[in-house]
């Protein structure tokens, strides 16, 4: 009997192909966690040669899992913007956003049959669960915002937010003073839901303020089209009372030294320069 083409088993990928795929997934994960990130930094993090990094980045870009963004160099002044890689929407989908259709239908049903207040209560309950889980560890770090922030970064990263921090400073050399930090979230598990229901972002921002005990300001969100969710966290302002609602605005005349998160110096939690 003649064996037909359909009956022949398809060859399985060899060990080399599997290794390539595993490395490519690591590169995608690193771009998610540290993006916007340079090819050189990726190579250093993953211990890959420049040629290997470029090969995987080119492949991921062709698959539309990542994309290039041009950012100002940290030193400022003249010069061409630097190439940095970030995860594209298709990349976020590959990393596990399969919930969207079912979750969107569920939220829309709540809004339609129970009303906007019921929808708010549903989203608030999710935020309250995060606060209940995070507060003991955050408060154990002490009252200083600078001590609480790294703990919050670790907890957010554990839950899939790919969090990191950037220092925002004024002055140079011995006169350099860190005045604030930027909390960056490279992945948002509810990104597409938040695009439709901004209340997710609003209540999460209030949660961050309560946990850190200081007023914060959301600079960008993935739900609104940014590559990273960025929250400005002042380190040299009066704190607010634990359990308070929306934080008070800074006193009149206070200068907010905020810069774009892609140009700041970075802490050990993330590499963005």
XYZ file of C-alpha atoms in Angstrom:
273
model
C 0.000 0.000 0.000
C 1.316 3.357 -0.962
C 1.739 5.736 1.969
C -0.009 9.023 1.267
C 1.449 12.387 2.096
C -1.292 13.005 4.694
C -0.387 9.848 6.624
C 3.237 10.780 7.056
C 4.016 12.192 10.462
C 5.324 15.741 10.505
C 8.877 16.033 11.825
C 9.237 17.458 15.292
C 11.487 20.453 15.889
C 14.982 19.437 16.881
C 16.756 20.415 20.098
C 18.311 23.454 18.439
C 14.925 24.791 17.326
C 13.487 24.296 20.816
C 16.473 26.090 22.325
C 15.971 28.997 19.915
C 12.294 29.236 20.873
C 13.089 29.151 24.586
C 15.692 31.890 24.202
C 13.275 33.982 22.154
C 10.683 33.666 24.926
C 13.297 34.831 27.439
C 14.060 37.854 25.270
C 10.354 38.695 25.044
C 10.003 38.344 28.806
C 12.986 40.633 29.395
C 11.554 43.272 27.062
C 8.276 43.044 28.978
C 9.941 43.473 32.362
C 12.570 46.086 31.474
C 11.225 47.873 28.397
C 11.893 50.359 26.970
C 15.245 48.566 26.856
C 18.247 48.576 24.519
C 19.647 45.585 22.659
C 22.934 45.976 24.546
C 21.211 45.804 27.925
C 19.236 42.739 26.854
C 22.426 40.980 25.826
C 24.015 41.738 29.178
C 20.967 40.593 31.158
C 20.533 37.341 29.246
C 24.239 36.690 28.568
C 23.715 36.637 24.804
C 26.069 37.822 22.081
C 25.100 40.985 20.154
C 24.418 38.863 17.060
C 22.120 36.511 18.988
C 20.203 39.386 20.557
C 19.690 41.047 17.184
C 18.512 37.778 15.635
C 15.856 37.248 18.295
C 14.794 40.897 18.338
C 14.402 40.900 14.551
C 12.294 37.728 14.726
C 10.082 39.096 17.509
C 9.653 42.356 15.618
C 8.636 40.487 12.457
C 6.066 38.573 14.532
C 4.829 41.947 15.844
C 5.438 40.868 19.434
C 7.759 43.826 20.053
C 8.301 47.226 18.492
C 10.933 49.944 18.472
C 10.482 53.274 20.207
C 12.921 56.179 20.025
C 13.714 57.878 23.345
C 15.789 60.847 24.391
C 19.170 60.000 25.829
C 19.516 60.448 29.614
C 22.275 63.030 29.197
C 20.029 65.268 27.090
C 21.488 67.732 24.629
C 22.243 67.018 21.005
C 22.436 63.601 19.435
C 20.146 61.089 17.827
C 17.432 59.470 19.964
C 18.243 55.968 21.181
C 16.469 52.835 19.939
C 14.593 50.977 22.654
C 12.375 47.899 22.504
C 8.927 47.536 24.075
C 6.267 44.828 23.965
C 3.591 45.396 21.312
C -0.111 44.598 21.867
C 0.307 41.251 20.080
C 3.130 40.430 22.487
C 0.934 41.113 25.490
C -1.677 38.802 23.995
C 0.930 36.051 23.577
C 1.872 36.483 27.242
C -1.571 35.558 28.467
C -4.441 37.968 27.801
C -6.930 35.227 26.882
C -9.551 36.437 29.344
C -10.683 39.495 27.411
C -13.868 38.455 25.623
C -15.398 36.630 28.596
C -14.374 39.305 31.106
C -15.670 42.140 28.937
C -19.026 40.407 28.518
C -19.256 39.823 32.270
C -18.512 43.451 33.156
C -20.925 44.741 30.550
C -23.643 42.475 31.952
C -23.014 43.831 35.453
C -23.242 47.405 34.178
C -26.347 46.766 32.106
C -28.381 44.753 34.610
C -27.141 46.094 37.969
C -26.013 49.606 37.070
C -22.785 51.663 37.218
C -22.574 51.525 41.014
C -22.541 47.730 40.941
C -19.754 47.830 38.360
C -17.761 50.187 40.573
C -18.313 47.922 43.583
C -17.087 44.925 41.578
C -13.864 46.664 40.513
C -13.368 48.118 44.001
C -13.617 44.634 45.490
C -10.743 43.493 43.273
C -8.637 46.454 44.413
C -9.550 45.797 48.047
C -8.303 42.220 47.744
C -4.956 43.488 46.459
C -4.747 45.972 49.320
C -5.526 43.285 51.880
C -2.786 41.077 50.424
C -0.163 43.826 50.067
C -0.660 46.023 53.142
C 0.976 43.787 55.810
C 4.253 43.469 53.886
C 4.296 47.113 52.777
C 3.656 48.442 56.294
C 6.286 46.088 57.720
C 8.884 48.052 55.720
C 8.249 51.131 57.896
C 6.708 54.552 57.366
C 9.250 55.882 54.847
C 7.954 55.931 51.270
C 11.441 55.071 49.980
C 11.365 51.874 52.057
C 7.819 50.912 51.138
C 8.205 51.400 47.394
C 10.619 48.469 46.730
C 8.281 46.143 48.638
C 5.324 47.251 46.536
C 7.396 46.760 43.373
C 8.194 43.192 44.412
C 4.551 42.395 45.178
C 3.296 43.876 41.916
C 5.907 41.923 39.937
C 4.880 38.739 41.717
C 1.334 39.288 40.482
C 2.325 39.840 36.864
C 2.678 43.637 36.617
C 6.426 43.538 35.708
C 7.091 46.491 38.018
C 10.271 48.536 38.351
C 11.309 51.958 39.649
C 13.253 54.917 38.271
C 14.812 57.615 40.419
C 14.077 61.248 39.557
C 16.846 63.559 40.768
C 17.879 67.189 40.588
C 21.443 68.482 40.564
C 24.677 66.700 39.712
C 27.532 65.063 41.580
C 27.539 65.824 45.290
C 24.579 68.155 44.780
C 22.457 65.404 43.227
C 19.329 64.840 45.296
C 16.688 62.183 44.678
C 13.348 63.959 44.976
C 10.948 61.350 43.643
C 10.621 58.011 41.915
C 8.582 56.632 39.077
C 6.783 53.343 39.546
C 6.690 51.640 36.135
C 4.506 48.653 35.280
C 5.559 46.892 32.088
C 2.506 44.637 31.943
C -1.103 45.214 32.939
C -3.201 42.053 33.392
C -6.377 44.107 32.822
C -5.035 46.446 30.127
C -7.828 45.966 27.597
C -10.542 45.997 30.239
C -9.124 49.231 31.652
C -9.224 50.780 28.184
C -12.977 50.296 28.266
C -13.453 50.915 31.989
C -10.935 53.587 33.181
C -12.127 53.001 36.736
C -9.589 50.155 36.927
C -6.753 52.680 36.568
C -8.336 55.271 38.864
C -8.868 52.859 41.743
C -5.433 51.290 41.284
C -3.824 54.735 41.529
C -5.698 55.395 44.773
C -4.513 52.002 46.045
C -0.872 52.877 45.357
C -1.297 56.167 47.226
C -2.827 54.470 50.258
C -0.187 51.754 50.423
C 2.725 54.183 50.111
C 1.101 56.767 52.365
C 1.760 59.691 50.043
C 0.107 61.494 47.165
C 0.935 60.016 43.756
C 0.090 60.953 40.185
C -0.461 58.665 37.218
C 1.600 59.880 34.261
C 0.687 57.247 31.689
C -1.265 54.020 31.302
C -1.170 51.167 28.838
C -4.952 51.383 28.687
C -4.567 54.852 27.149
C -1.965 53.655 24.641
C 1.352 54.040 26.487
C 3.926 51.252 26.494
C 4.297 51.409 30.280
C 2.021 52.428 33.161
C 3.961 55.117 35.024
C 3.130 56.607 38.428
C 4.993 59.566 39.918
C 5.853 58.968 43.594
C 7.251 61.955 45.555
C 9.812 61.026 48.193
C 10.165 64.417 49.881
C 6.617 65.459 50.625
C 4.438 65.169 53.749
C 2.764 61.780 53.966
C -0.975 61.225 54.224
C -2.764 59.323 56.944
C -3.085 55.546 56.356
C -6.581 54.638 55.250
C -7.326 58.089 53.863
C -9.132 58.447 50.572
C -7.767 60.302 47.582
C -4.548 62.069 48.685
C -4.403 65.835 49.097
C -2.807 67.884 46.329
C 0.625 69.397 47.105
C 0.757 72.805 48.734
C 0.728 75.847 46.514
C 4.138 76.754 45.186
C 5.466 73.197 45.393
C 7.548 72.287 42.361
C 7.064 68.808 40.946
C 10.347 67.558 39.488
C 8.911 64.927 37.154
C 10.625 63.723 34.026
C 9.818 61.158 31.387
C 10.409 57.661 32.798
C 12.418 56.633 29.764
C 15.137 59.180 30.535
C 15.618 58.772 34.271
C 18.314 57.007 36.208
C 17.105 53.571 37.205
C 17.314 51.559 40.394
C 18.203 47.903 40.669
C 14.557 46.993 40.015
C 14.678 47.951 36.329
C 16.990 49.047 33.555
C 15.524 51.688 31.255
C 18.524 53.679 30.096
